[in-house]
Amino acid sequence: MDDRQPTAVFNDGKTAKAQAVRLSWSENALTILDQDGGLVAKWPLPEIRAVPIPHGSGEVRVALGHGPGARLTVRDADDIAHLEAVCADLHARPGRESGWWKPYLGWGSAAVVSVVVIFTVIIPQLSAQLAKIVPWPWEVALTEQVEPQLLQVFGGKGKGYCDGPGLSVLRDRVEHLAAVTGFGHDINLSVVDSPIANAVALPGGRILVFRGLIDLADDPNAVVAVLAHELGHATYRHGMAGVIQSSATAALISLVLGDVTGGAAITYVAETLIDTSYSRDMERQADQFALDSMAEADWDAAPLAGLLTKLEEANGGAKDMDWMSSHPATEDRAQEIKNATHGTGRSMSEREWKEVRALCG
Protein backbone atom coordinates (compact mmCIF):
# COMPACT_ATOMS: atom_id res chain seq x y z
CA MET A 1 0.00 0.00 0.00
CA ASP A 2 1.32 3.47 -0.88
CA ASP A 3 1.58 5.71 2.22
CA ARG A 4 1.55 9.00 0.32
CA GLN A 5 -1.47 11.17 1.15
CA PRO A 6 -4.04 12.08 -1.52
CA THR A 7 -3.66 15.59 -2.92
CA ALA A 8 -6.80 15.81 -5.09
CA VAL A 9 -10.43 14.72 -5.37
CA PHE A 10 -11.75 12.87 -8.40
CA ASN A 11 -15.36 12.58 -9.58
CA ASP A 12 -16.10 10.28 -12.51
CA GLY A 13 -19.00 12.43 -13.79
CA LYS A 14 -21.41 9.51 -13.57
CA THR A 15 -22.15 9.49 -9.85
CA ALA A 16 -22.04 12.07 -7.05
CA LYS A 17 -19.40 10.11 -5.19
CA ALA A 18 -16.04 11.88 -4.77
CA GLN A 19 -12.81 9.87 -4.50
CA ALA A 20 -9.60 11.00 -2.82
CA VAL A 21 -6.70 10.50 -5.22
CA ARG A 22 -3.07 11.35 -5.71
CA LEU A 23 -1.33 12.41 -8.87
CA SER A 24 1.62 11.09 -10.83
CA TRP A 25 3.23 13.05 -13.63
CA SER A 26 5.00 11.91 -16.79
CA GLU A 27 6.21 13.81 -19.81
CA ASN A 28 2.92 13.54 -21.70
CA ALA A 29 0.26 12.53 -19.21
CA LEU A 30 -1.25 12.99 -15.79
CA THR A 31 -1.91 9.68 -14.04
CA ILE A 32 -4.62 9.65 -11.38
CA LEU A 33 -4.24 6.94 -8.72
CA ASP A 34 -6.42 5.83 -5.84
CA GLN A 35 -5.09 5.59 -2.29
CA ASP A 36 -3.87 2.02 -2.91
CA GLY A 37 -1.96 3.05 -6.02
CA GLY A 38 -4.54 1.64 -8.41
CA LEU A 39 -5.08 3.38 -11.74
CA VAL A 40 -8.17 5.60 -11.82
CA ALA A 41 -7.54 7.52 -15.06
CA LYS A 42 -4.78 8.74 -17.34
CA TRP A 43 -5.17 12.12 -19.01
CA PRO A 44 -2.98 13.45 -21.85
CA LEU A 45 -1.54 16.81 -20.75
CA PRO A 46 -2.46 18.71 -23.98
CA GLU A 47 -6.15 17.82 -23.43
CA ILE A 48 -6.46 19.01 -19.83
CA ARG A 49 -8.57 22.15 -19.42
CA ALA A 50 -9.39 24.28 -16.40
CA VAL A 51 -13.01 24.27 -15.20
CA PRO A 52 -14.49 27.39 -13.54
CA ILE A 53 -14.44 27.27 -9.76
CA PRO A 54 -15.17 29.96 -7.13
CA HIS A 55 -12.29 32.36 -6.62
CA GLY A 56 -10.51 32.25 -3.32
CA SER A 57 -10.94 28.54 -2.77
CA GLY A 58 -7.23 27.82 -3.27
CA GLU A 59 -8.10 24.92 -5.56
CA VAL A 60 -7.97 24.26 -9.28
CA ARG A 61 -10.55 22.10 -11.03
CA VAL A 62 -9.72 20.47 -14.34
CA ALA A 63 -11.34 18.14 -16.86
CA LEU A 64 -10.41 16.24 -19.97
CA GLY A 65 -11.48 18.72 -22.61
CA HIS A 66 -14.38 21.16 -22.33
CA GLY A 67 -17.23 18.70 -22.46
CA PRO A 68 -19.12 17.04 -19.62
CA GLY A 69 -17.55 14.15 -17.76
CA ALA A 70 -15.02 13.53 -15.01
CA ARG A 71 -13.64 16.34 -12.88
CA LEU A 72 -10.42 16.56 -10.87
CA THR A 73 -10.10 19.08 -8.06
CA VAL A 74 -6.43 19.72 -7.25
CA ARG A 75 -5.68 21.08 -3.78
CA ASP A 76 -1.93 20.71 -3.41
CA ALA A 77 0.03 23.88 -4.24
CA ASP A 78 2.88 21.96 -5.88
CA ASP A 79 0.50 20.00 -8.09
CA ILE A 80 -1.29 23.20 -9.04
CA ALA A 81 1.99 24.83 -9.99
CA HIS A 82 2.94 21.76 -12.01
CA LEU A 83 -0.40 21.86 -13.82
CA GLU A 84 0.16 25.46 -14.81
CA ALA A 85 3.67 24.62 -16.02
CA VAL A 86 3.08 21.51 -18.11
CA CYS A 87 -0.45 22.09 -19.49
CA ALA A 88 0.05 24.73 -22.17
CA ASP A 89 -3.65 24.88 -23.07
CA LEU A 90 -4.96 24.69 -19.51
CA HIS A 91 -6.85 28.00 -19.77
CA ALA A 92 -7.72 27.79 -23.46
CA ARG A 93 -11.34 28.64 -24.31
CA PRO A 94 -13.54 26.12 -26.09
CA GLY A 95 -13.18 26.22 -29.86
CA ARG A 96 -16.08 25.93 -32.28
CA GLU A 97 -16.07 22.87 -34.44
CA SER A 98 -17.11 22.93 -38.07
CA GLY A 99 -20.89 22.95 -38.32
CA TRP A 100 -21.33 24.00 -34.66
CA TRP A 101 -24.21 26.25 -35.73
CA LYS A 102 -26.35 23.47 -37.22
CA PRO A 103 -27.98 22.33 -33.96
CA TYR A 104 -28.77 25.94 -33.06
CA LEU A 105 -30.32 26.49 -36.48
CA GLY A 106 -32.43 23.37 -36.06
CA TRP A 107 -33.57 24.32 -32.56
CA GLY A 108 -34.24 27.90 -33.59
CA SER A 109 -36.26 26.86 -36.63
CA ALA A 110 -38.29 24.44 -34.54
CA ALA A 111 -38.95 27.17 -31.98
CA VAL A 112 -40.11 29.62 -34.66
CA VAL A 113 -42.41 27.03 -36.23
CA SER A 114 -43.82 26.17 -32.80
CA VAL A 115 -44.58 29.82 -32.06
CA VAL A 116 -46.24 30.30 -35.46
CA VAL A 117 -48.39 27.20 -34.96
CA ILE A 118 -49.39 28.30 -31.45
CA PHE A 119 -50.45 31.78 -32.56
CA THR A 120 -52.02 30.93 -35.92
CA VAL A 121 -53.58 27.51 -35.33
CA ILE A 122 -53.80 26.38 -31.73
CA ILE A 123 -54.91 29.62 -30.07
CA PRO A 124 -57.55 30.52 -32.73
CA GLN A 125 -59.05 27.01 -32.72
CA LEU A 126 -59.05 26.78 -28.94
CA SER A 127 -60.55 30.28 -28.65
CA ALA A 128 -63.44 29.37 -30.96
CA GLN A 129 -64.26 26.34 -28.82
CA LEU A 130 -63.96 28.18 -25.51
CA ALA A 131 -66.20 31.00 -26.76
CA LYS A 132 -69.06 28.53 -27.11
CA ILE A 133 -69.06 27.72 -23.38
CA VAL A 134 -68.65 31.25 -21.99
CA PRO A 135 -71.87 32.15 -20.10
CA TRP A 136 -73.94 34.62 -22.11
CA PRO A 137 -74.29 37.08 -19.16
CA TRP A 138 -70.50 37.32 -19.04
CA GLU A 139 -70.45 38.50 -22.64
CA VAL A 140 -73.15 41.07 -21.93
CA ALA A 141 -71.23 42.39 -18.88
CA LEU A 142 -67.98 42.60 -20.86
CA THR A 143 -69.58 44.71 -23.59
CA GLU A 144 -71.26 47.01 -21.06
CA GLN A 145 -67.84 47.79 -19.59
CA VAL A 146 -66.10 48.57 -22.85
CA GLU A 147 -68.87 50.26 -24.87
CA PRO A 148 -68.28 53.79 -23.46
CA GLN A 149 -64.70 53.55 -24.75
CA LEU A 150 -66.01 52.47 -28.13
CA LEU A 151 -68.16 55.57 -28.42
CA GLN A 152 -65.16 57.79 -27.68
CA VAL A 153 -63.10 56.04 -30.35
CA PHE A 154 -65.85 56.20 -32.97
CA GLY A 155 -66.58 59.85 -32.25
CA GLY A 156 -70.32 59.72 -31.67
CA LYS A 157 -72.05 63.08 -31.20
CA GLY A 158 -73.70 64.07 -27.92
CA LYS A 159 -74.63 60.97 -25.95
CA GLY A 160 -73.58 58.94 -29.00
CA TYR A 161 -76.86 57.26 -29.94
CA CYS A 162 -79.66 58.15 -32.35
CA ASP A 163 -83.30 57.71 -31.37
CA GLY A 164 -86.59 57.85 -33.23
CA PRO A 165 -89.14 55.72 -35.11
CA GLY A 166 -86.40 54.41 -37.44
CA LEU A 167 -84.68 52.70 -34.52
CA SER A 168 -87.77 50.62 -33.83
CA VAL A 169 -87.83 49.62 -37.50
CA LEU A 170 -84.24 48.35 -37.43
CA ARG A 171 -84.75 46.56 -34.12
CA ASP A 172 -87.86 44.88 -35.44
CA ARG A 173 -86.01 43.63 -38.52
CA VAL A 174 -83.03 42.20 -36.64
CA GLU A 175 -85.37 40.56 -34.12
CA HIS A 176 -87.26 38.98 -37.02
CA LEU A 177 -83.98 37.63 -38.42
CA ALA A 178 -83.08 36.29 -34.98
CA ALA A 179 -86.44 34.56 -34.76
CA VAL A 180 -86.28 32.86 -38.19
CA THR A 181 -82.76 31.61 -37.48
CA GLY A 182 -83.43 30.48 -33.89
CA PHE A 183 -80.84 32.78 -32.35
CA GLY A 184 -82.06 32.16 -28.80
CA HIS A 185 -80.78 35.33 -27.07
CA ASP A 186 -81.87 38.95 -26.83
CA ILE A 187 -80.46 41.28 -29.48
CA ASN A 188 -79.64 44.82 -28.38
CA LEU A 189 -79.25 47.12 -31.39
CA SER A 190 -78.38 50.82 -31.35
CA VAL A 191 -77.46 53.39 -33.99
CA VAL A 192 -74.38 55.51 -33.27
CA ASP A 193 -74.34 59.10 -34.49
CA SER A 194 -71.00 58.82 -36.27
CA PRO A 195 -70.06 59.35 -39.94
CA ILE A 196 -68.12 56.06 -40.01
CA ALA A 197 -69.61 53.61 -42.51
CA ASN A 198 -69.52 50.61 -40.22
CA ALA A 199 -71.50 48.10 -38.18
CA VAL A 200 -70.12 45.86 -35.43
CA ALA A 201 -71.31 42.91 -33.38
CA LEU A 202 -69.97 42.95 -29.83
CA PRO A 203 -70.14 40.02 -27.40
CA GLY A 204 -73.49 39.41 -25.76
CA GLY A 205 -75.74 40.16 -28.76
CA ARG A 206 -74.89 43.88 -28.90
CA ILE A 207 -75.00 45.32 -32.44
CA LEU A 208 -73.95 48.88 -33.24
CA VAL A 209 -74.83 50.44 -36.59
CA PHE A 210 -73.15 53.73 -37.50
CA ARG A 211 -74.96 56.59 -39.19
CA GLY A 212 -72.40 56.65 -42.00
CA LEU A 213 -73.47 53.20 -43.13
CA ILE A 214 -77.14 54.21 -43.35
CA ASP A 215 -76.26 57.44 -45.17
CA LEU A 216 -74.25 55.48 -47.73
CA ALA A 217 -76.92 52.87 -48.45
CA ASP A 218 -79.32 53.30 -51.38
CA ASP A 219 -81.56 50.41 -50.44
CA PRO A 220 -83.00 49.32 -47.08
CA ASN A 221 -82.35 45.66 -47.87
CA ALA A 222 -78.62 46.41 -47.98
CA VAL A 223 -78.72 47.74 -44.41
CA VAL A 224 -80.80 44.81 -43.21
CA ALA A 225 -78.37 42.38 -44.90
CA VAL A 226 -75.55 44.02 -42.95
CA LEU A 227 -77.58 43.48 -39.77
CA ALA A 228 -77.96 39.83 -40.77
CA HIS A 229 -74.19 39.60 -41.24
CA GLU A 230 -73.57 41.03 -37.75
CA LEU A 231 -76.19 38.66 -36.33
CA GLY A 232 -74.11 35.88 -37.85
CA HIS A 233 -71.07 37.05 -35.86
CA ALA A 234 -73.20 37.07 -32.72
CA THR A 235 -74.60 33.62 -33.46
CA TYR A 236 -71.16 32.07 -33.91
CA ARG A 237 -69.82 34.17 -31.00
CA HIS A 238 -66.96 35.48 -33.09
CA GLY A 239 -66.55 38.55 -30.87
CA MET A 240 -65.99 36.48 -27.74
CA ALA A 241 -63.60 34.18 -29.62
CA GLY A 242 -61.60 37.24 -30.67
CA VAL A 243 -61.42 38.46 -27.07
CA ILE A 244 -60.22 35.06 -25.84
CA GLN A 245 -57.67 34.84 -28.64
CA SER A 246 -56.34 38.33 -27.95
CA SER A 247 -56.21 37.65 -24.22
CA ALA A 248 -54.27 34.42 -24.73
CA THR A 249 -51.90 36.08 -27.18
CA ALA A 250 -51.36 39.02 -24.84
CA ALA A 251 -50.79 36.68 -21.90
CA LEU A 252 -47.99 34.93 -23.78
CA ILE A 253 -46.50 38.25 -24.82
CA SER A 254 -46.77 39.47 -21.23
CA LEU A 255 -44.78 36.47 -20.04
CA VAL A 256 -42.08 37.08 -22.62
CA LEU A 257 -41.89 40.81 -21.84
CA GLY A 258 -42.19 40.33 -18.10
CA ASP A 259 -45.48 42.26 -17.91
CA VAL A 260 -46.74 40.48 -14.79
CA THR A 261 -49.41 43.13 -14.20
CA GLY A 262 -51.35 42.02 -17.30
CA GLY A 263 -51.40 45.50 -18.80
CA ALA A 264 -50.67 44.12 -22.25
CA ALA A 265 -53.58 41.69 -21.99
CA ILE A 266 -56.02 44.47 -21.10
CA THR A 267 -54.82 46.53 -24.05
CA TYR A 268 -55.25 43.65 -26.50
CA VAL A 269 -58.80 42.91 -25.31
CA ALA A 270 -59.83 46.56 -25.70
CA GLU A 271 -58.29 46.74 -29.16
CA THR A 272 -60.09 43.56 -30.19
CA LEU A 273 -63.53 44.96 -29.36
CA ILE A 274 -62.75 48.31 -30.96
CA ASP A 275 -61.21 46.93 -34.13
CA THR A 276 -63.70 44.05 -34.56
CA SER A 277 -61.35 42.43 -37.05
CA TYR A 278 -62.28 38.83 -37.76
CA SER A 279 -60.54 36.14 -39.74
CA ARG A 280 -61.62 35.59 -43.33
CA ASP A 281 -63.17 32.27 -42.36
CA MET A 282 -65.30 34.06 -39.76
CA GLU A 283 -66.33 36.68 -42.29
CA ARG A 284 -67.32 34.05 -44.86
CA GLN A 285 -69.31 32.26 -42.16
CA ALA A 286 -71.15 35.49 -41.31
CA ASP A 287 -71.70 36.21 -45.02
CA GLN A 288 -73.32 32.84 -45.54
CA PHE A 289 -75.43 33.32 -42.42
CA ALA A 290 -76.64 36.65 -43.80
CA LEU A 291 -77.64 35.14 -47.14
CA ASP A 292 -79.39 32.20 -45.48
CA SER A 293 -81.28 34.34 -42.96
CA MET A 294 -82.35 36.86 -45.60
CA ALA A 295 -83.65 33.95 -47.69
CA GLU A 296 -85.54 32.58 -44.67
CA ALA A 297 -87.21 35.97 -44.27
CA ASP A 298 -87.80 36.14 -48.06
CA TRP A 299 -85.89 39.42 -48.31
CA ASP A 300 -83.70 40.20 -51.29
CA ALA A 301 -80.03 40.35 -50.25
CA ALA A 302 -78.73 41.45 -53.67
CA PRO A 303 -78.60 45.18 -52.74
CA LEU A 304 -75.81 44.31 -50.33
CA ALA A 305 -73.50 43.83 -53.32
CA GLY A 306 -73.96 47.47 -54.37
CA LEU A 307 -73.37 48.67 -50.81
CA LEU A 308 -70.08 46.76 -50.66
CA THR A 309 -68.86 48.54 -53.78
CA LYS A 310 -69.83 51.93 -52.35
CA LEU A 311 -68.11 51.08 -49.05
CA GLU A 312 -64.90 50.28 -50.88
CA GLU A 313 -65.05 53.52 -52.84
CA ALA A 314 -65.90 55.55 -49.72
CA ASN A 315 -62.93 54.12 -47.83
CA GLY A 316 -60.57 54.39 -50.75
CA GLY A 317 -59.35 50.85 -50.16
CA ALA A 318 -58.37 51.70 -46.58
CA LYS A 319 -58.61 49.00 -43.94
CA ASP A 320 -59.24 51.13 -40.84
CA MET A 321 -62.57 50.54 -39.16
CA ASP A 322 -64.45 49.78 -42.37
CA TRP A 323 -66.91 46.93 -42.54
CA MET A 324 -64.84 45.10 -45.16
CA SER A 325 -61.49 45.22 -43.31
CA SER A 326 -60.96 41.47 -43.29
CA HIS A 327 -63.43 40.29 -45.93
CA PRO A 328 -62.52 38.60 -49.20
CA ALA A 329 -62.19 40.79 -52.30
CA THR A 330 -65.23 43.03 -52.79
CA GLU A 331 -65.80 42.14 -56.45
CA ASP A 332 -65.81 38.40 -55.70
CA ARG A 333 -68.10 38.82 -52.71
CA ALA A 334 -70.55 40.98 -54.63
CA GLN A 335 -70.83 38.36 -57.35
CA GLU A 336 -71.24 35.56 -54.79
CA ILE A 337 -74.03 37.53 -53.08
CA LYS A 338 -75.87 38.04 -56.35
CA ASN A 339 -75.54 34.37 -57.27
CA ALA A 340 -76.61 33.11 -53.84
CA THR A 341 -79.56 35.43 -53.24
CA HIS A 342 -82.88 33.60 -53.03
CA GLY A 343 -85.18 36.10 -51.31
CA THR A 344 -87.20 38.53 -53.40
CA GLY A 345 -89.14 40.68 -50.93
CA ARG A 346 -88.60 44.14 -49.48
CA SER A 347 -87.49 44.34 -45.86
CA MET A 348 -89.32 47.62 -45.14
CA SER A 349 -91.76 50.07 -46.66
CA GLU A 350 -90.83 53.41 -48.19
CA ARG A 351 -92.16 55.17 -45.07
CA GLU A 352 -90.05 52.97 -42.78
CA TRP A 353 -86.95 53.51 -44.90
CA LYS A 354 -87.44 57.28 -44.67
CA GLU A 355 -87.70 56.96 -40.87
CA VAL A 356 -84.46 55.01 -40.78
CA ARG A 357 -82.72 57.55 -43.02
CA ALA A 358 -83.90 60.38 -40.76
CA LEU A 359 -82.96 58.56 -37.56
CA CYS A 360 -79.95 60.73 -36.71
CA GLY A 361 -81.44 63.97 -38.00
XYZ file of C-alpha atoms in Angstrom:
361
model
C 0.000 0.000 0.000
C 1.325 3.469 -0.878
C 1.584 5.710 2.224
C 1.546 9.003 0.325
C -1.468 11.169 1.149
C -4.040 12.081 -1.519
C -3.665 15.588 -2.921
C -6.799 15.805 -5.092
C -10.431 14.715 -5.369
C -11.753 12.872 -8.401
C -15.363 12.579 -9.585
C -16.101 10.282 -12.509
C -19.001 12.433 -13.787
C -21.406 9.509 -13.574
C -22.148 9.492 -9.854
C -22.045 12.067 -7.054
C -19.396 10.109 -5.188
C -16.045 11.883 -4.767
C -12.806 9.867 -4.498
C -9.602 11.002 -2.819
C -6.698 10.502 -5.222
C -3.069 11.348 -5.708
C -1.332 12.413 -8.871
C 1.623 11.093 -10.830
C 3.225 13.047 -13.631
C 4.999 11.915 -16.786
C 6.212 13.809 -19.815
C 2.924 13.536 -21.704
C 0.263 12.526 -19.206
C -1.245 12.988 -15.791
C -1.914 9.677 -14.035
C -4.621 9.647 -11.382
C -4.237 6.940 -8.721
C -6.420 5.831 -5.843
C -5.088 5.590 -2.286
C -3.874 2.022 -2.911
C -1.961 3.052 -6.022
C -4.542 1.636 -8.409
C -5.084 3.378 -11.736
C -8.166 5.597 -11.822
C -7.542 7.520 -15.055
C -4.778 8.741 -17.337
C -5.174 12.118 -19.012
C -2.977 13.449 -21.853
C -1.537 16.812 -20.755
C -2.462 18.706 -23.983
C -6.152 17.821 -23.427
C -6.456 19.009 -19.833
C -8.567 22.145 -19.423
C -9.388 24.284 -16.403
C -13.014 24.266 -15.202
C -14.488 27.391 -13.545
C -14.435 27.274 -9.761
C -15.171 29.964 -7.131
C -12.288 32.363 -6.623
C -10.514 32.255 -3.316
C -10.939 28.538 -2.774
C -7.232 27.824 -3.273
C -8.095 24.915 -5.561
C -7.968 24.260 -9.285
C -10.552 22.101 -11.031
C -9.721 20.466 -14.344
C -11.342 18.144 -16.858
C -10.413 16.239 -19.968
C -11.483 18.720 -22.610
C -14.380 21.165 -22.333
C -17.233 18.700 -22.459
C -19.118 17.038 -19.622
C -17.546 14.152 -17.757
C -15.024 13.532 -15.012
C -13.639 16.338 -12.880
C -10.422 16.556 -10.874
C -10.098 19.076 -8.057
C -6.426 19.723 -7.251
C -5.678 21.083 -3.779
C -1.931 20.709 -3.409
C 0.025 23.877 -4.237
C 2.876 21.962 -5.879
C 0.505 19.997 -8.093
C -1.292 23.198 -9.035
C 1.986 24.832 -9.987
C 2.935 21.762 -12.011
C -0.398 21.856 -13.823
C 0.162 25.464 -14.807
C 3.674 24.623 -16.022
C 3.080 21.509 -18.114
C -0.448 22.086 -19.490
C 0.046 24.734 -22.166
C -3.655 24.881 -23.068
C -4.964 24.687 -19.510
C -6.847 27.998 -19.767
C -7.720 27.790 -23.456
C -11.338 28.640 -24.305
C -13.542 26.124 -26.088
C -13.184 26.215 -29.859
C -16.082 25.930 -32.282
C -16.069 22.866 -34.439
C -17.111 22.929 -38.070
C -20.894 22.954 -38.316
C -21.328 24.004 -34.663
C -24.205 26.248 -35.732
C -26.352 23.475 -37.222
C -27.978 22.326 -33.955
C -28.766 25.938 -33.058
C -30.318 26.485 -36.483
C -32.427 23.372 -36.063
C -33.574 24.317 -32.561
C -34.237 27.898 -33.595
C -36.256 26.856 -36.634
C -38.290 24.436 -34.542
C -38.952 27.168 -31.982
C -40.110 29.620 -34.664
C -42.414 27.027 -36.233
C -43.819 26.174 -32.802
C -44.576 29.819 -32.061
C -46.240 30.305 -35.455
C -48.394 27.201 -34.963
C -49.386 28.299 -31.454
C -50.452 31.784 -32.556
C -52.016 30.929 -35.923
C -53.576 27.513 -35.327
C -53.801 26.377 -31.726
C -54.910 29.622 -30.066
C -57.547 30.521 -32.733
C -59.052 27.010 -32.723
C -59.053 26.781 -28.941
C -60.551 30.280 -28.654
C -63.440 29.374 -30.959
C -64.260 26.341 -28.823
C -63.964 28.178 -25.508
C -66.205 31.003 -26.758
C -69.061 28.529 -27.111
C -69.057 27.719 -23.380
C -68.649 31.246 -21.989
C -71.868 32.146 -20.104
C -73.940 34.623 -22.110
C -74.292 37.077 -19.161
C -70.504 37.322 -19.041
C -70.446 38.500 -22.644
C -73.149 41.070 -21.927
C -71.229 42.390 -18.885
C -67.979 42.603 -20.858
C -69.576 44.706 -23.594
C -71.255 47.007 -21.056
C -67.843 47.794 -19.586
C -66.101 48.574 -22.846
C -68.873 50.259 -24.867
C -68.275 53.792 -23.461
C -64.698 53.546 -24.750
C -66.008 52.472 -28.134
C -68.158 55.574 -28.420
C -65.157 57.791 -27.682
C -63.096 56.042 -30.351
C -65.848 56.202 -32.968
C -66.584 59.853 -32.253
C -70.325 59.725 -31.666
C -72.049 63.078 -31.205
C -73.697 64.071 -27.925
C -74.626 60.966 -25.952
C -73.576 58.941 -28.998
C -76.864 57.264 -29.938
C -79.656 58.145 -32.349
C -83.300 57.715 -31.368
C -86.587 57.847 -33.227
C -89.139 55.724 -35.114
C -86.403 54.413 -37.437
C -84.677 52.704 -34.520
C -87.773 50.615 -33.829
C -87.834 49.618 -37.497
C -84.242 48.352 -37.426
C -84.748 46.555 -34.116
C -87.864 44.879 -35.444
C -86.014 43.628 -38.525
C -83.032 42.205 -36.643
C -85.373 40.556 -34.117
C -87.255 38.981 -37.018
C -83.976 37.627 -38.418
C -83.075 36.287 -34.982
C -86.439 34.560 -34.762
C -86.279 32.865 -38.187
C -82.757 31.609 -37.477
C -83.434 30.483 -33.895
C -80.844 32.782 -32.346
C -82.059 32.159 -28.801
C -80.784 35.332 -27.073
C -81.872 38.952 -26.827
C -80.457 41.282 -29.476
C -79.644 44.818 -28.385
C -79.248 47.118 -31.394
C -78.381 50.818 -31.346
C -77.461 53.389 -33.988
C -74.382 55.505 -33.268
C -74.341 59.103 -34.489
C -70.996 58.819 -36.267
C -70.056 59.346 -39.941
C -68.123 56.061 -40.006
C -69.610 53.608 -42.511
C -69.523 50.610 -40.224
C -71.504 48.100 -38.179
C -70.121 45.862 -35.433
C -71.310 42.914 -33.379
C -69.974 42.951 -29.830
C -70.140 40.015 -27.402
C -73.495 39.412 -25.765
C -75.737 40.161 -28.756
C -74.891 43.877 -28.897
C -75.004 45.324 -32.437
C -73.952 48.882 -33.239
C -74.826 50.444 -36.591
C -73.146 53.730 -37.502
C -74.958 56.591 -39.187
C -72.396 56.652 -41.996
C -73.474 53.198 -43.130
C -77.142 54.206 -43.346
C -76.257 57.436 -45.175
C -74.253 55.478 -47.726
C -76.922 52.866 -48.451
C -79.321 53.305 -51.384
C -81.563 50.413 -50.441
C -83.003 49.319 -47.077
C -82.347 45.665 -47.874
C -78.615 46.415 -47.981
C -78.724 47.745 -44.407
C -80.801 44.805 -43.207
C -78.369 42.381 -44.900
C -75.547 44.021 -42.955
C -77.576 43.484 -39.768
C -77.957 39.829 -40.772
C -74.195 39.599 -41.236
C -73.571 41.027 -37.753
C -76.192 38.664 -36.330
C -74.112 35.877 -37.847
C -71.074 37.050 -35.862
C -73.203 37.074 -32.720
C -74.599 33.620 -33.464
C -71.163 32.074 -33.912
C -69.821 34.166 -30.998
C -66.957 35.485 -33.085
C -66.550 38.550 -30.874
C -65.989 36.476 -27.745
C -63.603 34.178 -29.620
C -61.604 37.243 -30.667
C -61.424 38.457 -27.069
C -60.218 35.063 -25.841
C -57.668 34.839 -28.643
C -56.336 38.331 -27.954
C -56.209 37.648 -24.224
C -54.274 34.418 -24.733
C -51.902 36.080 -27.176
C -51.364 39.019 -24.840
C -50.788 36.679 -21.902
C -47.987 34.926 -23.776
C -46.496 38.254 -24.824
C -46.767 39.473 -21.229
C -44.783 36.467 -20.040
C -42.083 37.084 -22.624
C -41.893 40.807 -21.843
C -42.190 40.334 -18.102
C -45.482 42.255 -17.905
C -46.738 40.479 -14.794
C -49.413 43.130 -14.202
C -51.345 42.016 -17.299
C -51.401 45.497 -18.798
C -50.672 44.118 -22.250
C -53.580 41.687 -21.986
C -56.023 44.467 -21.102
C -54.817 46.526 -24.047
C -55.250 43.652 -26.495
C -58.797 42.911 -25.312
C -59.827 46.561 -25.696
C -58.294 46.741 -29.164
C -60.094 43.560 -30.193
C -63.532 44.960 -29.355
C -62.751 48.306 -30.956
C -61.208 46.930 -34.126
C -63.704 44.054 -34.560
C -61.354 42.430 -37.052
C -62.278 38.828 -37.756
C -60.541 36.144 -39.742
C -61.623 35.589 -43.326
C -63.169 32.269 -42.357
C -65.299 34.055 -39.759
C -66.332 36.678 -42.290
C -67.319 34.047 -44.856
C -69.306 32.264 -42.161
C -71.145 35.488 -41.306
C -71.702 36.212 -45.016
C -73.321 32.844 -45.541
C -75.435 33.317 -42.417
C -76.644 36.653 -43.796
C -77.639 35.136 -47.145
C -79.393 32.196 -45.483
C -81.276 34.336 -42.962
C -82.351 36.859 -45.603
C -83.652 33.952 -47.692
C -85.538 32.583 -44.674
C -87.207 35.969 -44.269
C -87.795 36.136 -48.060
C -85.891 39.417 -48.307
C -83.699 40.199 -51.293
C -80.032 40.350 -50.251
C -78.734 41.446 -53.670
C -78.598 45.182 -52.744
C -75.809 44.309 -50.331
C -73.497 43.828 -53.322
C -73.964 47.473 -54.368
C -73.368 48.671 -50.810
C -70.078 46.755 -50.663
C -68.857 48.536 -53.778
C -69.830 51.932 -52.353
C -68.111 51.083 -49.054
C -64.903 50.277 -50.878
C -65.055 53.516 -52.840
C -65.902 55.555 -49.721
C -62.935 54.118 -47.829
C -60.566 54.393 -50.750
C -59.353 50.852 -50.159
C -58.367 51.700 -46.579
C -58.611 49.000 -43.937
C -59.237 51.125 -40.843
C -62.571 50.538 -39.156
C -64.454 49.782 -42.368
C -66.906 46.928 -42.540
C -64.838 45.099 -45.159
C -61.494 45.216 -43.315
C -60.957 41.469 -43.289
C -63.428 40.294 -45.927
C -62.525 38.604 -49.198
C -62.189 40.786 -52.301
C -65.229 43.028 -52.794
C -65.800 42.138 -56.450
C -65.806 38.400 -55.698
C -68.105 38.823 -52.713
C -70.546 40.976 -54.632
C -70.832 38.362 -57.349
C -71.242 35.564 -54.791
C -74.028 37.528 -53.082
C -75.868 38.044 -56.351
C -75.542 34.366 -57.270
C -76.614 33.111 -53.837
C -79.558 35.434 -53.238
C -82.881 33.602 -53.030
C -85.183 36.098 -51.310
C -87.201 38.531 -53.404
C -89.142 40.677 -50.926
C -88.598 44.135 -49.481
C -87.489 44.339 -45.856
C -89.320 47.619 -45.141
C -91.758 50.067 -46.663
C -90.834 53.413 -48.195
C -92.164 55.172 -45.066
C -90.049 52.967 -42.780
C -86.948 53.513 -44.905
C -87.438 57.279 -44.675
C -87.703 56.957 -40.871
C -84.461 55.007 -40.781
C -82.721 57.553 -43.019
C -83.899 60.381 -40.757
C -82.960 58.564 -37.565
C -79.945 60.731 -36.712
C -81.443 63.971 -37.997
